[in-house]
Coordinates of C-alpha atoms and ligand atoms in Angstrom, one line a residue:
M1 CA -0.1 -0.3 0.1
K2 CA 1.4 3.4 -1.1
T3 CA 0.8 6.6 1.0
L4 CA 1.0 10.3 0.1
I5 CA 2.0 12.8 2.7
V6 CA 1.2 16.3 1.3
T7 CA 2.7 18.8 3.9
D8 CA 3.8 22.8 4.0
N9 CA 5.4 22.5 7.1
E10 CA 9.1 21.3 7.0
F11 CA 8.9 21.0 11.0
L12 CA 6.5 18.3 10.6
Y13 CA 8.0 16.7 7.7
K14 CA 11.4 15.9 9.2
N15 CA 9.6 14.8 12.4
F16 CA 7.1 12.7 10.4
L17 CA 10.4 10.9 8.8
R18 CA 11.8 10.3 12.5
I19 CA 8.8 8.5 13.2
I20 CA 8.7 6.6 10.6
R21 CA 12.2 5.3 11.6
K22 CA 11.3 5.0 15.1
V23 CA 8.2 2.9 14.6
N24 CA 9.9 0.7 12.1
L25 CA 7.6 1.7 8.9
E26 CA 8.9 1.3 5.4
F27 CA 10.2 4.4 3.9
E28 CA 9.0 3.3 0.3
S29 CA 5.7 3.2 1.1
F30 CA 5.4 7.0 1.8
D31 CA 5.9 9.4 -0.9
F32 CA 6.0 13.5 0.4
R33 CA 4.9 16.1 -1.5
Y34 CA 4.4 19.7 -0.7
S35 CA 2.2 22.6 -2.3
N36 CA 3.8 23.8 -5.9
N37 CA 2.7 27.3 -4.5
N38 CA 5.2 26.9 -1.6
S39 CA 8.0 28.9 -2.8
A40 CA 10.2 28.7 0.5
L41 CA 10.0 24.6 0.0
K42 CA 10.4 24.9 -3.6
I43 CA 13.7 26.8 -3.1
K44 CA 15.0 24.4 -0.2
Y45 CA 14.0 21.3 -1.9
E46 CA 14.6 22.1 -5.8
R47 CA 16.9 19.1 -5.9
S48 CA 15.2 16.6 -3.8
D49 CA 13.7 13.3 -5.2
D50 CA 12.2 12.8 -2.0
F51 CA 10.3 15.6 -1.4
K52 CA 8.3 17.4 -4.4
P53 CA 5.6 19.7 -5.4
V54 CA 2.3 18.9 -5.9
N55 CA -1.0 20.4 -7.2
V56 CA -3.7 17.9 -6.1
K57 CA -6.5 19.5 -8.0
E58 CA -4.5 19.1 -11.1
E59 CA -2.8 15.8 -10.8
L60 CA -6.1 14.5 -9.0
E61 CA -6.5 11.4 -11.1
C62 CA -3.0 10.4 -10.9
I63 CA -3.0 10.4 -7.2
I64 CA -6.5 8.5 -7.3
N65 CA -4.7 5.6 -9.3
T66 CA -1.4 5.4 -7.5
Y67 CA -2.2 6.0 -3.8
E68 CA -4.4 4.3 -1.1
L69 CA -4.2 6.6 1.5
V70 CA -3.7 10.7 1.6
I71 CA -2.3 12.0 4.9
S72 CA -2.6 16.5 5.1
L73 CA 0.0 16.9 7.5
H74 CA -0.6 20.7 7.4
C75 CA -1.5 21.3 3.7
K76 CA -2.3 24.4 2.5
Q77 CA -4.2 23.0 -0.3
L78 CA -8.0 22.1 -0.2
F79 CA -8.8 18.4 -1.4
P80 CA -11.2 18.4 -4.0
K81 CA -14.6 16.2 -3.5
K82 CA -13.6 14.0 -5.8
L83 CA -10.3 13.2 -3.8
V84 CA -11.7 12.5 -0.7
E85 CA -14.6 10.4 -2.1
N86 CA -12.2 8.4 -3.9
I87 CA -9.8 7.9 -1.3
R88 CA -9.4 7.2 2.2
C89 CA -8.0 10.8 3.1
I90 CA -6.7 11.8 6.9
N91 CA -6.0 15.0 8.0
I92 CA -3.7 16.1 11.0
H93 CA -5.1 19.4 12.1
P94 CA -3.6 21.6 14.8
G95 CA -7.2 22.3 16.2
Y96 CA -9.6 20.6 18.6
N97 CA -12.6 19.9 16.2
P98 CA -15.0 21.0 15.7
Y99 CA -14.3 24.0 17.7
N100 CA -12.6 26.7 15.5
R101 CA -11.9 24.5 12.4
G102 CA -10.2 26.4 9.9
W103 CA -7.5 28.8 9.9
F104 CA -4.9 29.3 12.8
P105 CA -7.2 27.6 15.7
Q106 CA -5.2 28.4 18.7
V107 CA -5.5 32.2 17.6
F108 CA -9.2 31.8 17.9
S109 CA -9.1 29.6 21.0
I110 CA -7.3 32.4 22.8
L111 CA -10.2 34.9 21.9
N112 CA -13.4 32.5 22.4
D113 CA -12.2 30.3 25.0
L114 CA -13.3 27.3 22.9
P115 CA -11.0 24.3 23.3
A116 CA -7.8 24.0 21.6
G117 CA -5.5 20.9 21.1
V118 CA -5.1 18.5 17.9
T119 CA -7.5 16.5 15.7
I120 CA -6.7 13.3 13.2
H121 CA -9.8 13.0 11.3
E122 CA -11.1 11.6 8.0
M123 CA -11.6 14.2 5.3
D124 CA -14.7 15.0 3.7
E125 CA -15.4 17.9 1.2
H126 CA -15.8 20.8 4.0
L127 CA -12.9 22.5 5.8
D128 CA -11.5 20.3 8.5
H129 CA -14.7 18.0 8.9
G130 CA -15.0 14.5 9.2
Q131 CA -15.0 11.5 11.2
I132 CA -12.6 11.8 14.0
I133 CA -10.1 9.2 14.6
V134 CA -8.4 10.9 17.8
Q135 CA -7.9 14.2 19.4
K136 CA -6.3 15.5 22.5
K137 CA -7.1 18.8 24.0
I138 CA -4.5 21.2 25.1
D139 CA -5.2 24.0 28.0
I140 CA -4.8 27.5 27.4
S141 CA -3.5 29.9 30.3
S142 CA -3.6 33.4 30.7
W143 CA -0.1 34.1 30.2
D144 CA -0.1 31.9 26.7
T145 CA 0.2 33.6 23.3
S146 CA -0.4 31.9 20.1
E147 CA 3.4 30.9 19.5
S148 CA 3.3 29.1 23.3
V149 CA 0.0 27.4 22.6
Y150 CA 1.0 26.4 19.0
K151 CA 4.7 25.0 20.2
R152 CA 2.6 22.7 22.5
I153 CA -0.2 21.9 19.4
L154 CA 3.1 20.6 17.4
E155 CA 4.3 18.6 20.4
V156 CA 1.0 16.8 20.9
E157 CA 0.5 16.4 16.9
L158 CA 4.0 14.6 17.0
E159 CA 2.8 12.3 20.1
L160 CA -0.6 11.5 18.3
I161 CA 1.2 10.8 15.0
E162 CA 4.0 8.3 16.8
K163 CA 1.2 6.7 18.6
H164 CA -1.4 6.0 16.0
L165 CA 0.3 5.9 12.6
S166 CA 0.2 2.4 12.4
N167 CA -3.0 2.0 13.2
I168 CA -4.1 4.5 10.8
L169 CA -2.3 3.3 8.1
E170 CA -3.8 0.0 8.4
K171 CA -7.5 1.5 8.9
K172 CA -7.4 -0.2 12.6
Y173 CA -9.6 2.5 14.2
K174 CA -13.2 3.2 15.6
A175 CA -14.1 7.1 13.9
F176 CA -16.9 8.8 15.3
T177 CA -19.1 11.8 14.3
P178 CA -18.4 15.0 16.3
K179 CA -22.0 15.5 18.1
F180 CA -22.1 19.3 16.6
E181 CA -20.8 21.2 13.1
G182 CA -19.0 23.7 15.6
N183 CA -17.7 26.7 14.0
V184 CA -15.1 27.5 11.2
N185 CA -12.6 30.6 11.0
Y186 CA -11.0 31.8 7.8
K187 CA -7.7 33.7 6.9
S188 CA -9.9 36.7 6.3
D189 CA -11.3 36.3 9.8
F190 CA -7.4 36.5 11.0
N191 CA -6.6 39.4 8.8
D192 CA -9.7 41.4 10.0
L193 CA -8.5 41.0 13.8
C194 CA -5.1 42.1 12.7
H195 CA -6.5 45.7 11.9
L196 CA -6.5 47.1 15.5
D197 CA -9.3 49.7 15.8
L198 CA -7.9 52.5 18.1
N199 CA -11.2 54.1 18.9
K200 CA -12.8 50.8 19.9
S201 CA -13.9 50.4 23.5
T202 CA -13.1 47.5 25.1
T203 CA -12.0 45.8 28.2
L204 CA -8.6 45.5 29.4
K205 CA -8.9 41.7 29.5
E206 CA -10.2 41.6 25.9
A207 CA -7.5 43.8 24.9
I208 CA -4.5 41.5 26.1
N209 CA -6.5 38.5 24.6
L210 CA -6.3 40.0 21.4
L211 CA -2.7 41.0 21.2
R212 CA -1.6 37.7 22.8
A213 CA -3.8 35.7 20.4
L214 CA -2.1 37.7 17.6
S215 CA 1.4 37.5 19.2
H216 CA 3.8 34.8 17.5
G217 CA 7.1 34.9 17.1
I218 CA 8.8 36.8 14.0
Y219 CA 5.2 37.3 12.8
K220 CA 3.7 40.5 12.0
N221 CA 0.3 40.4 12.8
A222 CA -1.3 43.2 14.7
Y223 CA -1.3 46.7 13.8
F224 CA -2.6 50.0 14.0
I225 CA -2.7 53.2 11.9
D226 CA -1.4 56.1 13.5
E227 CA -2.5 59.4 13.0
E228 CA 0.3 60.5 10.3
G229 CA -1.2 57.3 8.8
N230 CA 2.1 54.8 9.4
K231 CA 1.6 51.6 10.3
I232 CA 2.3 50.4 13.3
W233 CA 2.8 46.9 14.2
V234 CA 2.2 45.4 17.9
K235 CA 3.0 42.2 19.7
V236 CA 3.0 41.4 23.5
E237 CA 5.3 39.4 25.9
L238 CA 4.0 37.5 28.7
E239 CA 5.6 36.3 31.8
K240 CA 4.3 34.1 34.6
D241 CA 5.8 35.2 38.1
Ligands
0FX1 O1 0.4 25.0 9.0 P1 0.1 25.9 9.8 O2 0.5 25.4 11.5 O3 -1.8 25.7 9.5 C1 -2.6 26.4 8.8 C2 -3.8 26.2 9.2 O4 -4.0 27.0 10.7 C3 -4.5 24.9 9.6 O5 -5.7 24.9 10.0 C4 -4.3 24.1 8.1 N1 -4.8 22.9 8.5 C5 -3.0 24.1 7.8 C6 -2.7 23.6 6.5 O6 -2.6 25.8 7.7 O7 0.1 27.5 9.4 P2 1.5 28.0 9.6 O8 2.7 27.2 9.5 O9 1.3 29.1 8.2 O10 1.5 28.8 10.9 C7 2.0 28.4 12.0 C8 1.2 29.3 13.1 O11 2.0 30.5 13.1 C9 0.0 29.7 13.0 O12 -1.0 29.1 13.8 C10 0.1 31.5 13.6 C11 1.3 31.6 13.6 N2 1.3 32.5 12.3 C12 2.0 32.3 11.0 C13 1.3 33.1 10.0 C14 2.2 32.9 8.4 C15 1.2 33.9 12.4 O13 0.9 34.5 13.5 N3 1.0 35.0 11.4 C16 1.4 34.3 10.1 O14 1.4 35.5 9.1

């Protein structure tokens, strides 16, 4: 059986390789691809025979004819209906379904207090939607930022992959349907959050939550426009005593 792993996340790609070795699976039964519009990975892996670009939509027929299982490991392409209906497709998702499905789940969990975590699920045509194979919740503390929660999410993703990969490959699991549809956030919702309205009245608690939800290492997310029209980037650092 041949499995296609599509990922746009180099950290997860490298760790997936490590896990394959650790749990004694055959490298030959996996092919690894990244999205063809991922220019950073394209430059880095230009000469690689093991990690190549793919356009899931354009190469649909070939994928359907070659693989028995496709795993999206933070792949930024939407899988077409025909793909998910013809092959078992699994999503390794950095959120606790069905809460805050879609874009950057932990950012929204900091804001709306809905559970954060990791979900591995069978994919259907809807975004981050389908029968859940396994999931694990992550607690968010008052001193967390998007970055600190995301770091824990990655750790839990690797933990669940290592624990469940063999069973997932052999389809030895009982998946379940979530009891409700939950909510979805899009990239545009994140972009809207980033533009801070200086005239908005809010509580300090809400303001701190918004800023820590948008503070993530080197990323320039939150900003305001000052009276001279300058764009000013904002991030916060929190430290527990
Ligand atoms: O790969 P990923 O961790 O996840 C995203 C979606 O959130 C997820 O629902 C989807 N399944 C997956 C395919 O794509 O995203 P990333 O590596 O681009 O970003 C990781 C974190 O970094 C993100 O959760 C928040 C932070 N970040 C990222 C960017 C690009 C920012 O704070 N600002 C940014 O501009």
